[in-house]
């Protein structure tokens, strides 16, 4: 095609009444106002790719005028040179705008209807901003549109325009995800033949899910309120790669026709109301890499066969059947999924033993079999999963010991075997698991002393050995972990003193400048493991694993046999959120350095033999929500002005402590209440019982020994109430 050229000729125009020429500057003004933007004064033609059509320029300037642009990304929207306009692409023939891409520019404001004037627009991409309001209906005039992407704005609302599937015969991609759209999916979207990619996820859409009648490649309706049953999507059997209907209200069973989607790579039906068993005819193509049916009410046996060509030919990377009602054993065919990287079978009713052949899954990175009824021991062959990052087996009926050979799992970050019946000691060889960050051995029958293997876990963030039978003295290196966040050794038989080590090692214990993640309602269970695993499909053949540890920053040494004074340095940790030293034999005074614990939210020193006055500065701890100093030997007066009334029952069982109810009135002593349904003989046993009995006898004889009497009476109560 021959290129068009525009040349401006400046004639010698004269006024009707004179022979003088009109001044040159008037011609310049006339030129700028009336000539097309492609003309030049000297006859030179600019390259067409540099030109912006004046009508489109006006539309864009009007669109920009309604926006907040804090980082000035759109400050380049001046002049007529299209290549200078950030995010704008023009046709090299007509100068008309064909593409707008303003991704992630932190823009805010409405989607102005002036964009409807861009009649040749093919691509409109505005995601990851803060646009708000409804989508202009006039956008349905953009007959050439191929891509419409308003995702991740959150403020866009109203209904999805009913005409969205009618106006363009070439529209292939629609992304309205992560917004606030309401209403039903427009019927026109089910009929739009050109549509390949549809993302309406994370909105508030409702209504029954219909049958899409085009060859989709990507369909994501996650996190809405869509109901009805699963469609077969027969028009997409040869095209659909991704089907994500998670977090909706879809009910019924999983129809076997879903397995007809031969190109399917990812299927996510989690967090719905699906029921019944999985049909043996539900066999997927070996191209499937992600299968997530978690958080439903599926029942029956786990599927014996998943891939059409056999488990050994499957390319499955992630299998998540957790949080259902599956029963029976773990089928051996699961151990034949050679490519498997993530296996979630937790929160079901599974029985039997963990298959020995699980070690055949050499690519496995995450195993979560927790909250089932599995028995037997941890199979030794599990060390074959040498790339394992997380092994989560808690809340089962597992027994046996921790195998010394587990040291081969040197990439392991999370090891949770809590709430089982595992016995024996922590093997010294476990020092080889040098990557461990989260360790939960709580509620088992483990015993022995804490050995030095634990010191090799230099990246340790969470450790719980609670409710076991560990004994002997606490090691001096106990508080030497640099990134430790939670340490729970409660409910054991540790004795001796709390080590007065260097508490400055821990960054979390000493820093109050990081964000708090523990909700107020979780304060009663601060020491429990609060962790969320996440797996991201970063590539069609690769998964990314991460976890969020939201457990509170704290130390729990309660319900042991510790004695002596509390180290002063323990009360100087700025970042500590909770401290529980209750039900021990601790004595001495509470250090005044307690006022330095600015992040403290829960403090429990109850059921010890602590004495002296309660430091006045405790009341100045603004974040403190739970306080329990009951059943000690504190003395003195607590003035009402210190606002201790916000901690009801915190001082009970301190017979020499007076709590002022009103200024000027006599204070009220906090004596020992009667403990119902408990008696001393039922709860005491062994050397401690004899010790308390002897002390009680001495105290009865030498009633003048006030401190000893307080200690004996307090310890008597402890042993009566300790479970």
XYZ file of C-alpha atoms in Angstrom:
723
model
C 0.000 0.000 0.000
C 1.328 3.410 -0.919
C 2.038 5.550 2.149
C -0.008 8.728 2.585
C 1.941 11.951 3.040
C 0.601 15.263 4.231
C 2.302 18.549 3.269
C 1.298 21.955 4.542
C 1.543 24.877 2.110
C 1.550 28.375 3.619
C -0.055 30.766 1.056
C 0.531 34.501 0.930
C -2.863 35.476 2.309
C -3.658 39.158 2.347
C -6.364 41.165 4.050
C -9.179 42.521 1.849
C -8.220 46.131 2.489
C -4.434 46.042 2.350
C -1.490 44.451 0.694
C 0.106 43.435 3.995
C 0.595 39.752 4.841
C -1.133 38.240 7.903
C 1.534 37.887 10.615
C 3.324 34.520 10.629
C 2.394 33.639 14.219
C -1.296 33.618 13.210
C -0.545 30.981 10.625
C 1.255 28.922 13.250
C -1.733 29.101 15.566
C -4.038 28.251 12.679
C -1.816 25.297 11.815
C -1.809 23.890 15.344
C -5.565 24.160 15.664
C -6.735 22.884 12.290
C -4.220 20.512 10.786
C -4.111 16.738 11.371
C -1.372 15.677 13.796
C 0.557 13.948 11.037
C 1.354 17.258 9.245
C 4.559 19.190 9.719
C 5.447 22.781 9.009
C 8.393 22.041 6.790
C 6.693 19.270 4.876
C 8.450 16.517 6.900
C 6.255 13.522 7.737
C 6.751 11.984 11.219
C 6.911 8.181 11.404
C 3.341 6.953 11.755
C 4.155 4.845 14.851
C 4.751 8.072 16.778
C 1.323 9.563 16.210
C -1.714 9.566 18.488
C -5.104 10.273 16.935
C -6.600 13.487 18.415
C -9.951 11.864 19.277
C -8.224 9.083 21.211
C -5.958 11.620 22.854
C -8.975 13.542 24.171
C -10.544 10.310 25.463
C -7.372 9.283 27.292
C -6.829 12.698 28.846
C -10.405 12.655 30.148
C -9.883 9.139 31.561
C -6.674 10.275 33.259
C -8.328 13.392 34.720
C -10.525 11.208 36.954
C -7.628 9.187 38.416
C -5.321 9.481 41.391
C -1.784 8.733 40.196
C 0.507 8.968 43.266
C 3.588 7.705 41.449
C 3.012 9.849 38.356
C 3.086 6.933 35.943
C 0.763 8.812 33.621
C 2.716 12.071 33.678
C 4.024 11.101 30.238
C 0.523 11.435 28.772
C 1.252 14.746 27.020
C 1.873 15.670 23.433
C 1.022 13.597 20.384
C 3.886 11.125 20.391
C 2.174 7.816 21.211
C 5.403 6.049 22.118
C 5.835 8.448 25.042
C 2.460 7.584 26.548
C 3.145 4.990 29.225
C 1.062 1.843 28.750
C -0.471 2.976 25.445
C 0.076 1.373 22.042
C -1.171 2.917 18.792
C -1.729 1.571 15.310
C 1.181 2.366 13.001
C -1.281 3.076 10.229
C -4.116 5.067 11.761
C -2.692 6.407 15.023
C -5.701 4.984 16.856
C -5.158 3.405 20.286
C -5.204 -0.388 20.084
C -3.861 -1.337 23.521
C -3.868 0.030 27.082
C -1.855 -1.772 29.766
C -1.686 -0.033 33.150
C -0.912 -3.088 35.301
C 0.121 -2.423 38.903
C 0.494 1.372 38.732
C -1.374 2.051 41.986
C -3.987 4.065 40.137
C -7.340 4.757 41.767
C -10.592 6.146 40.461
C -13.494 5.129 38.219
C -13.263 3.470 34.834
C -14.398 6.527 32.918
C -16.793 6.036 29.981
C -14.413 8.048 27.797
C -12.592 4.755 27.167
C -15.622 3.752 25.105
C -14.449 6.308 22.491
C -11.406 4.155 21.713
C -13.283 2.331 18.984
C -10.310 0.342 17.671
C -9.156 -0.833 21.108
C -8.115 -4.491 21.125
C -6.583 -4.840 24.594
C -7.719 -3.168 27.833
C -5.598 -4.270 30.789
C -6.019 -2.455 34.135
C -5.282 -5.095 36.851
C -3.624 -4.669 40.274
C -4.829 -1.124 40.829
C -7.605 0.463 42.885
C -10.275 1.198 40.308
C -13.757 1.361 41.767
C -17.377 1.672 40.773
C -19.226 -0.191 38.051
C -17.973 -1.145 34.614
C -19.363 1.290 31.980
C -21.939 -0.453 29.803
C -20.682 1.496 26.816
C -17.570 -0.699 26.762
C -19.808 -3.066 24.841
C -19.227 -0.742 21.857
C -15.620 -1.914 21.554
C -16.222 -4.360 18.738
C -12.520 -5.204 18.248
C -11.721 -6.055 21.874
C -9.723 -9.270 22.338
C -8.599 -8.944 25.968
C -10.454 -7.363 28.896
C -8.556 -7.522 32.201
C -9.823 -5.646 35.274
C -8.539 -8.209 37.802
C -7.307 -7.418 41.323
C -8.938 -4.035 41.825
C -11.335 -5.051 44.642
C -13.356 -1.834 44.310
C -15.050 -2.669 41.043
C -18.623 -3.670 41.821
C -22.131 -4.012 40.503
C -23.161 -6.756 38.122
C -21.077 -8.071 35.271
C -22.469 -6.251 32.183
C -25.041 -8.543 30.487
C -23.698 -7.555 27.070
C -20.175 -8.729 27.885
C -20.521 -11.799 25.693
C -22.318 -10.139 22.815
C -20.365 -7.148 21.585
C -17.085 -8.592 20.247
C -16.645 -11.587 17.999
C -12.920 -11.707 18.826
C -12.971 -11.450 22.657
C -10.733 -14.276 23.912
C -9.779 -13.290 27.448
C -11.902 -11.854 30.274
C -10.387 -11.397 33.732
C -12.581 -9.757 36.365
C -11.127 -11.712 39.293
C -10.527 -10.287 42.786
C -13.224 -7.632 42.657
C -16.651 -7.128 44.221
C -19.024 -8.096 41.429
C -22.425 -9.468 42.375
C -25.303 -11.174 40.623
C -25.207 -14.124 38.251
C -22.853 -15.001 35.440
C -24.379 -13.374 32.322
C -25.931 -15.873 29.946
C -23.993 -14.275 27.108
C -20.719 -15.563 28.572
C -21.900 -19.150 28.226
C -22.416 -18.532 24.495
C -19.366 -16.417 23.537
C -17.696 -18.680 20.962
C -14.381 -16.795 20.828
C -13.811 -16.998 24.602
C -10.767 -19.031 25.705
C -9.856 -17.574 29.105
C -12.409 -16.651 31.803
C -11.505 -15.588 35.341
C -14.330 -14.388 37.599
C -12.718 -15.625 40.820
C -12.918 -13.934 44.218
C -16.135 -12.005 43.717
C -19.643 -12.401 45.145
C -21.310 -14.047 42.178
C -24.190 -16.432 42.743
C -26.739 -18.534 40.899
C -26.502 -21.999 39.378
C -23.482 -22.902 37.308
C -24.410 -23.448 33.662
C -22.819 -25.315 30.763
C -20.235 -23.331 28.830
C -20.672 -23.855 25.093
C -17.256 -22.816 23.807
C -13.793 -24.371 23.758
C -12.356 -22.891 26.933
C -8.708 -23.263 27.885
C -8.907 -21.630 31.343
C -11.952 -21.373 33.647
C -11.581 -19.951 37.162
C -14.670 -19.208 39.262
C -13.021 -19.720 42.668
C -14.332 -18.003 45.808
C -17.845 -17.008 44.858
C -21.265 -18.246 45.982
C -22.062 -20.215 42.865
C -24.347 -23.205 43.415
C -25.785 -26.123 41.504
C -24.031 -29.261 40.305
C -20.920 -29.777 38.219
C -21.378 -29.416 34.453
C -19.590 -31.757 32.059
C -18.106 -28.946 29.902
C -18.341 -31.149 26.835
C -17.488 -28.266 24.490
C -14.047 -28.072 26.123
C -13.052 -31.756 26.188
C -10.152 -31.148 23.812
C -9.087 -27.706 25.065
C -9.533 -27.093 28.812
C -6.274 -26.929 30.788
C -7.398 -25.355 34.072
C -10.730 -25.818 35.879
C -10.952 -24.078 39.261
C -14.341 -24.017 40.981
C -13.001 -23.989 44.555
C -14.769 -22.241 47.442
C -18.300 -22.165 46.105
C -21.541 -23.945 47.027
C -21.507 -26.694 44.429
C -23.242 -29.882 45.553
C -23.868 -33.420 44.417
C -21.283 -35.938 43.270
C -18.375 -35.642 40.857
C -19.680 -36.800 37.473
C -17.411 -39.240 35.663
C -17.759 -37.110 32.508
C -15.249 -34.681 34.075
C -12.538 -37.203 33.208
C -13.392 -36.650 29.525
C -11.437 -33.379 29.700
C -8.374 -34.923 28.087
C -6.187 -31.809 28.120
C -6.860 -30.990 31.776
C -3.762 -30.048 33.797
C -5.332 -28.606 36.946
C -8.629 -29.512 38.628
C -9.585 -27.738 41.855
C -13.003 -28.475 43.357
C -12.041 -27.848 46.995
C -14.228 -26.110 49.598
C -17.592 -27.084 48.156
C -20.453 -29.366 49.233
C -19.550 -32.363 47.089
C -20.694 -35.702 48.491
C -20.722 -39.440 47.852
C -17.884 -41.664 46.743
C -15.567 -41.285 43.751
C -16.595 -43.469 40.840
C -13.990 -45.993 39.577
C -14.744 -44.601 36.120
C -13.348 -41.194 37.106
C -9.944 -41.659 35.465
C -7.987 -38.628 34.366
C -5.516 -38.115 31.573
C -1.857 -38.572 32.473
C -1.486 -34.837 31.685
C -3.204 -33.898 34.969
C -0.691 -32.335 37.380
C -2.957 -30.910 40.138
C -5.992 -32.668 41.654
C -7.548 -30.905 44.651
C -10.809 -32.258 46.061
C -10.184 -31.146 49.645
C -12.718 -29.701 52.108
C -15.788 -31.504 50.819
C -17.885 -34.366 52.199
C -16.626 -37.087 49.874
C -16.741 -40.560 51.388
C -15.952 -44.179 50.686
C -12.522 -45.558 49.863
C -9.706 -43.511 48.417
C -9.570 -43.939 44.620
C -7.493 -46.977 43.695
C -6.706 -45.572 40.280
C -6.429 -41.939 39.238
C -4.764 -41.926 35.831
C -6.295 -43.539 32.776
C -3.032 -45.169 31.739
C -2.131 -46.371 35.243
C -0.586 -44.632 38.241
C 2.966 -45.169 37.037
C 2.263 -43.121 33.876
C 0.594 -40.241 35.673
C 2.260 -36.830 35.721
C 0.408 -35.834 38.890
C 2.393 -33.419 41.075
C -0.187 -32.536 43.748
C -2.898 -34.778 45.188
C -5.106 -33.212 47.871
C -7.979 -35.313 49.218
C -7.808 -33.882 52.732
C -10.733 -32.780 54.914
C -13.241 -35.285 53.614
C -14.740 -38.495 55.022
C -12.661 -41.067 53.184
C -12.144 -44.338 55.060
C -10.159 -47.517 54.673
C -6.437 -47.773 54.025
C -4.029 -45.792 51.885
C -3.913 -47.691 48.566
C -0.546 -48.863 47.291
C -1.338 -47.304 43.905
C -0.722 -43.877 45.443
C 2.896 -44.926 46.008
C 3.169 -45.507 42.251
C 2.578 -41.853 41.378
C 6.248 -41.364 40.555
C 6.030 -37.618 39.834
C 4.117 -36.746 43.007
C 5.541 -33.809 44.974
C 2.711 -33.013 47.424
C 0.391 -35.527 49.148
C -2.413 -34.271 51.397
C -4.662 -36.941 52.939
C -5.225 -35.307 56.337
C -8.503 -35.019 58.249
C -10.171 -38.172 57.023
C -11.041 -41.506 58.631
C -8.141 -43.490 57.195
C -6.983 -46.626 59.019
C -4.187 -49.136 58.687
C -0.489 -48.396 58.406
C 1.461 -45.929 56.318
C 2.586 -47.940 53.249
C 6.242 -48.981 53.373
C 6.563 -48.206 49.686
C 5.915 -44.521 50.258
C 9.680 -44.157 50.026
C 9.350 -44.843 46.281
C 8.043 -41.297 45.842
C 11.471 -39.740 45.497
C 10.164 -36.360 44.308
C 7.846 -35.956 47.281
C 8.277 -32.665 49.160
C 5.206 -32.566 51.422
C 3.414 -35.431 53.203
C 0.425 -34.588 55.389
C -1.426 -37.600 56.811
C -2.482 -35.897 60.046
C -5.829 -36.245 61.815
C -6.624 -39.803 60.766
C -6.741 -43.167 62.535
C -3.467 -44.533 61.167
C -1.558 -47.028 63.292
C 1.780 -48.771 63.302
C 5.139 -47.038 63.207
C 6.612 -44.437 60.895
C 7.952 -46.566 58.013
C 11.722 -46.623 57.776
C 11.538 -46.431 53.981
C 10.218 -42.909 54.231
C 13.847 -41.798 54.095
C 13.629 -42.589 50.383
C 11.716 -39.318 50.058
C 15.033 -37.526 50.325
C 13.660 -34.206 49.006
C 11.054 -34.020 51.760
C 10.430 -30.550 53.194
C 7.427 -31.273 55.443
C 6.435 -34.503 57.220
C 3.162 -34.019 59.104
C 1.754 -37.087 60.882
C 0.143 -35.601 63.988
C -3.122 -36.773 65.569
C -3.044 -40.450 64.644
C -2.463 -43.684 66.579
C 1.161 -44.106 65.543
C 3.553 -45.890 67.890
C 7.137 -47.087 67.861
C 10.189 -44.859 68.038
C 11.772 -42.067 66.059
C 14.123 -43.904 63.703
C 17.753 -42.731 63.852
C 17.826 -43.081 60.050
C 15.546 -40.059 59.680
C 18.714 -37.981 59.664
C 18.845 -38.705 55.917
C 16.063 -36.159 55.479
C 18.499 -33.273 55.592
C 16.160 -30.916 53.678
C 13.291 -31.386 56.136
C 11.918 -28.098 57.479
C 8.737 -29.252 59.261
C 8.442 -32.387 61.394
C 5.161 -32.811 63.257
C 4.443 -36.154 64.945
C 2.439 -34.732 67.862
C -0.572 -36.427 69.468
C 0.502 -40.013 68.871
C 1.953 -42.746 71.093
C 5.585 -42.549 69.982
C 8.101 -43.481 72.668
C 11.834 -43.608 73.273
C 14.347 -40.783 73.122
C 15.229 -38.204 70.505
C 18.043 -39.883 68.531
C 21.404 -38.127 68.491
C 21.524 -38.721 64.740
C 18.639 -36.308 64.286
C 21.325 -33.652 64.303
C 21.553 -34.466 60.598
C 18.180 -32.809 60.029
C 19.951 -29.488 60.014
C 17.236 -27.686 58.026
C 14.500 -28.156 60.639
C 12.487 -25.035 61.405
C 9.272 -26.386 62.957
C 9.386 -29.386 65.333
C 6.330 -30.632 67.211
C 6.763 -33.817 69.292
C 4.103 -32.887 71.859
C 1.630 -35.330 73.421
C 3.621 -38.528 72.994
C 5.517 -40.842 75.361
C 9.015 -39.573 74.597
C 11.497 -39.581 77.448
C 15.099 -38.942 78.390
C 17.092 -35.736 78.520
C 17.362 -33.074 75.838
C 20.490 -34.004 73.894
C 22.798 -31.812 71.869
C 21.322 -32.947 68.553
C 18.778 -30.159 68.918
C 21.535 -27.528 68.855
C 22.209 -28.390 65.209
C 18.755 -27.148 64.231
C 20.108 -23.636 63.840
C 17.064 -22.387 61.896
C 14.584 -23.530 64.554
C 11.511 -21.284 64.773
C 9.049 -23.459 66.696
C 9.625 -26.382 69.047
C 7.090 -28.160 71.234
C 7.973 -31.132 73.417
C 4.933 -30.617 75.652
C 3.160 -33.434 77.492
C 5.854 -36.091 77.273
C 8.111 -37.716 79.868
C 11.328 -35.773 79.319
C 13.370 -35.338 82.463
C 16.622 -34.060 83.985
C 17.877 -30.487 83.933
C 17.238 -27.998 81.162
C 20.406 -27.559 79.054
C 22.315 -24.285 79.148
C 21.954 -23.861 75.357
C 18.149 -23.888 75.557
C 17.655 -20.238 74.616
C 20.478 -19.961 72.078
C 18.418 -20.264 68.872
C 18.608 -17.070 66.870
C 15.222 -17.181 65.108
C 13.196 -19.106 67.707
C 9.621 -17.873 68.012
C 7.826 -20.418 70.173
C 9.256 -22.843 72.746
C 6.927 -25.174 74.660
C 8.395 -27.710 77.091
C 5.368 -27.864 79.382
C 3.976 -30.986 81.021
C 7.219 -32.931 81.467
C 9.507 -33.772 84.388
C 12.287 -31.272 83.819
C 13.989 -30.360 87.070
C 16.651 -28.000 88.329
C 16.861 -24.299 87.577
C 15.746 -22.298 84.573
C 19.101 -21.729 82.815
C 20.253 -18.148 83.173
C 21.713 -18.128 79.695
C 22.066 -15.449 77.080
C 18.506 -14.604 76.100
C 19.787 -12.030 73.610
C 20.347 -14.681 70.921
C 16.730 -14.766 69.823
C 15.728 -11.963 67.476
C 12.012 -12.580 67.994
C 12.258 -12.721 71.798
C 14.059 -9.383 71.840
C 12.326 -7.430 69.079
C 8.970 -5.736 69.419
C 9.079 -4.216 65.944
C 7.613 -7.027 63.864
C 3.943 -7.448 62.986
C 1.762 -9.479 65.334
C -0.092 -12.369 63.768
C -1.813 -13.903 66.786
C -5.505 -12.977 66.975
C -6.900 -12.054 70.369
C -9.223 -15.066 70.432
C -6.222 -17.429 70.195
C -4.609 -16.198 73.401
C -5.723 -19.235 75.469
C -3.831 -21.554 73.074
C -0.803 -19.399 72.437
C 1.664 -22.262 72.620
C -0.069 -24.419 69.980
C 1.291 -24.740 66.477
C -0.488 -22.267 64.209
C 0.768 -22.907 60.705
C -0.637 -22.657 57.199
C 0.981 -24.526 54.345
C 0.748 -23.183 50.822
C 1.665 -24.762 47.517
C 1.803 -22.625 44.386
C 1.883 -24.025 40.878
C 4.664 -21.792 39.614
C 5.062 -23.749 36.407
C 3.120 -26.517 34.722
C 5.698 -29.014 35.980
C 6.891 -27.277 39.140
C 5.375 -26.482 42.535
C 6.499 -23.896 45.046
C 6.106 -24.728 48.767
C 5.912 -22.258 51.625
C 4.351 -21.969 55.071
C 3.155 -19.222 57.360
C 3.945 -19.623 61.053
C 1.512 -17.504 63.048
C 2.093 -18.976 66.509
C 2.710 -16.393 69.196
C 6.193 -15.463 70.354
C 6.455 -17.162 73.686
C 7.981 -19.563 76.212
C 6.055 -22.234 78.144
C 7.857 -24.189 80.870
C 4.755 -24.870 82.953
C 3.888 -28.122 84.754
C 7.420 -29.305 85.406
C 9.598 -29.708 88.519
C 11.645 -26.537 88.130
C 12.775 -24.688 91.222
C 14.863 -21.715 92.237
C 14.452 -18.110 91.185
C 13.350 -16.850 87.786
C 16.341 -15.404 85.877
C 16.163 -11.621 85.759
C 17.119 -11.581 82.073
C 14.014 -13.619 81.216
C 11.922 -10.625 82.229
C 13.737 -8.279 79.876
C 12.608 -9.779 76.560
C 10.897 -7.004 74.601
C 9.369 -9.259 71.955
C 7.848 -11.975 74.153
C 4.062 -12.225 73.786
C 3.425 -14.863 76.411
C 5.286 -16.472 79.278
C 3.961 -19.436 81.244
C 5.958 -20.763 84.204
C 2.989 -22.015 86.240
C 2.822 -25.261 88.234
C 6.481 -25.458 89.219
C 8.451 -24.958 92.461
C 9.815 -21.505 91.653
C 10.508 -19.101 94.493
C 11.986 -15.689 95.078
C 10.660 -12.373 93.836
C 9.358 -11.226 90.467
C 12.018 -8.923 88.986
C 11.037 -5.296 88.360
C 12.534 -5.616 84.859
C 9.138 -7.058 83.938
C 8.197 -3.552 82.807
C 10.522 -3.985 79.816
C 8.274 -6.678 78.321
C 6.308 -4.233 76.187
C 4.846 -6.925 73.896
C 3.627 -9.212 76.694
C 0.000 -10.283 76.282
C -0.231 -13.268 78.631
C 1.697 -13.976 81.839
C 1.060 -17.016 84.038
C 3.230 -17.524 87.129
C 0.509 -19.235 89.164
C 0.937 -22.238 91.449
C 4.522 -21.594 92.528
C 6.072 -20.258 95.731
C 6.917 -16.755 94.566
C 6.974 -14.166 97.324
C 7.423 -10.481 98.027
C 5.410 -7.660 96.599
C 3.924 -7.708 93.116
C 5.798 -5.145 90.986
C 3.662 -2.066 90.426
C 4.868 -1.731 86.855
C 2.918 -4.819 85.741
C -0.155 -2.627 85.392
C 1.707 -0.415 82.911
C 1.990 -3.223 80.356
C -0.542 -1.961 77.847
C -0.772 -5.154 75.785
C -1.293 -7.465 78.768
C -4.616 -9.296 78.437
C -4.177 -12.408 80.592
C -2.521 -12.325 84.010
C -2.427 -15.142 86.556
C -0.329 -14.827 89.726
C -2.618 -16.961 91.878
C -1.543 -19.504 94.493
C 1.826 -18.087 95.421
C 3.093 -16.300 98.538
C 2.849 -12.702 97.419
C 2.290 -10.083 100.090
C 1.646 -6.371 100.405
C -1.125 -4.140 99.112
C -2.374 -3.719 95.532
C -3.836 -0.208 95.175
C -7.018 0.130 93.156
C -5.406 2.831 91.017
C -3.255 0.167 89.357
C -6.379 -1.212 87.632
C -5.783 -4.854 88.538
C -9.528 -5.394 88.503
C -9.255 -6.102 84.759
C -7.644 -9.438 85.722
C -10.320 -11.261 87.742
C -9.007 -14.127 89.851
C -5.395 -13.257 89.050
C -4.376 -13.007 92.740
C -6.420 -15.740 94.420
C -4.594 -18.010 96.849
C -2.124 -15.409 98.130
C -3.153 -15.198 101.813
C -0.873 -12.274 102.664
C -1.831 -10.179 99.657
C -4.381 -7.404 100.063
C -6.266 -6.057 97.050
C -7.794 -2.627 97.582
C -11.408 -2.618 96.357
C -11.991 1.126 96.839
C -9.607 3.948 97.782
C -9.439 4.410 101.532
C -11.253 1.160 102.327
C -9.676 -1.885 103.927
C -8.140 -4.232 101.384
C -9.418 -7.757 100.801
C -7.117 -10.723 101.304
C -6.991 -13.370 98.623
C -7.162 -16.631 100.546
C -7.358 -20.171 99.274
C -10.691 -21.339 97.888
C -12.001 -24.845 98.262
C -11.263 -27.032 95.273
C -14.333 -29.159 94.464
C -14.152 -32.893 93.776
C -10.438 -33.158 94.533
C -8.607 -34.658 97.466
C -4.990 -34.779 98.365
C -4.691 -38.548 98.419
C -6.116 -38.972 94.899
C -3.677 -36.627 93.203
C -0.364 -37.088 95.039
C 2.134 -39.810 94.384
C 5.836 -40.575 94.587
C 8.579 -38.449 96.168
C 6.730 -35.181 95.651
C 3.787 -36.429 97.715
C 6.088 -37.464 100.537
C 7.916 -34.126 100.334
C 4.704 -32.140 100.562
C 3.409 -34.338 103.366
C 6.588 -33.837 105.364
C 6.590 -30.105 104.802
C 2.940 -29.910 105.803
C 3.723 -31.753 108.997
C 6.624 -29.495 109.850
C 4.525 -26.451 109.123
C 1.732 -27.686 111.392
C 4.273 -28.067 114.178
C 6.178 -24.846 113.553
C 3.333 -22.517 112.712
C 5.642 -19.529 112.992
C 7.379 -20.382 109.720
C 5.061 -18.256 107.562
C 6.941 -18.564 104.278
C 7.290 -22.316 104.586
C 3.636 -22.627 105.493
C 2.677 -20.664 102.362
C 4.895 -22.877 100.219
C 3.434 -26.073 101.648
C -0.146 -24.964 101.342
C 0.407 -23.761 97.785
C 2.107 -26.980 96.759
C -0.659 -28.978 98.402
C -3.212 -27.192 96.235
C -1.107 -27.669 93.114
C -0.952 -31.399 93.551
C -4.668 -31.551 94.237
C -5.581 -29.783 90.985
C -2.904 -30.934 88.601
C -4.328 -33.352 86.025
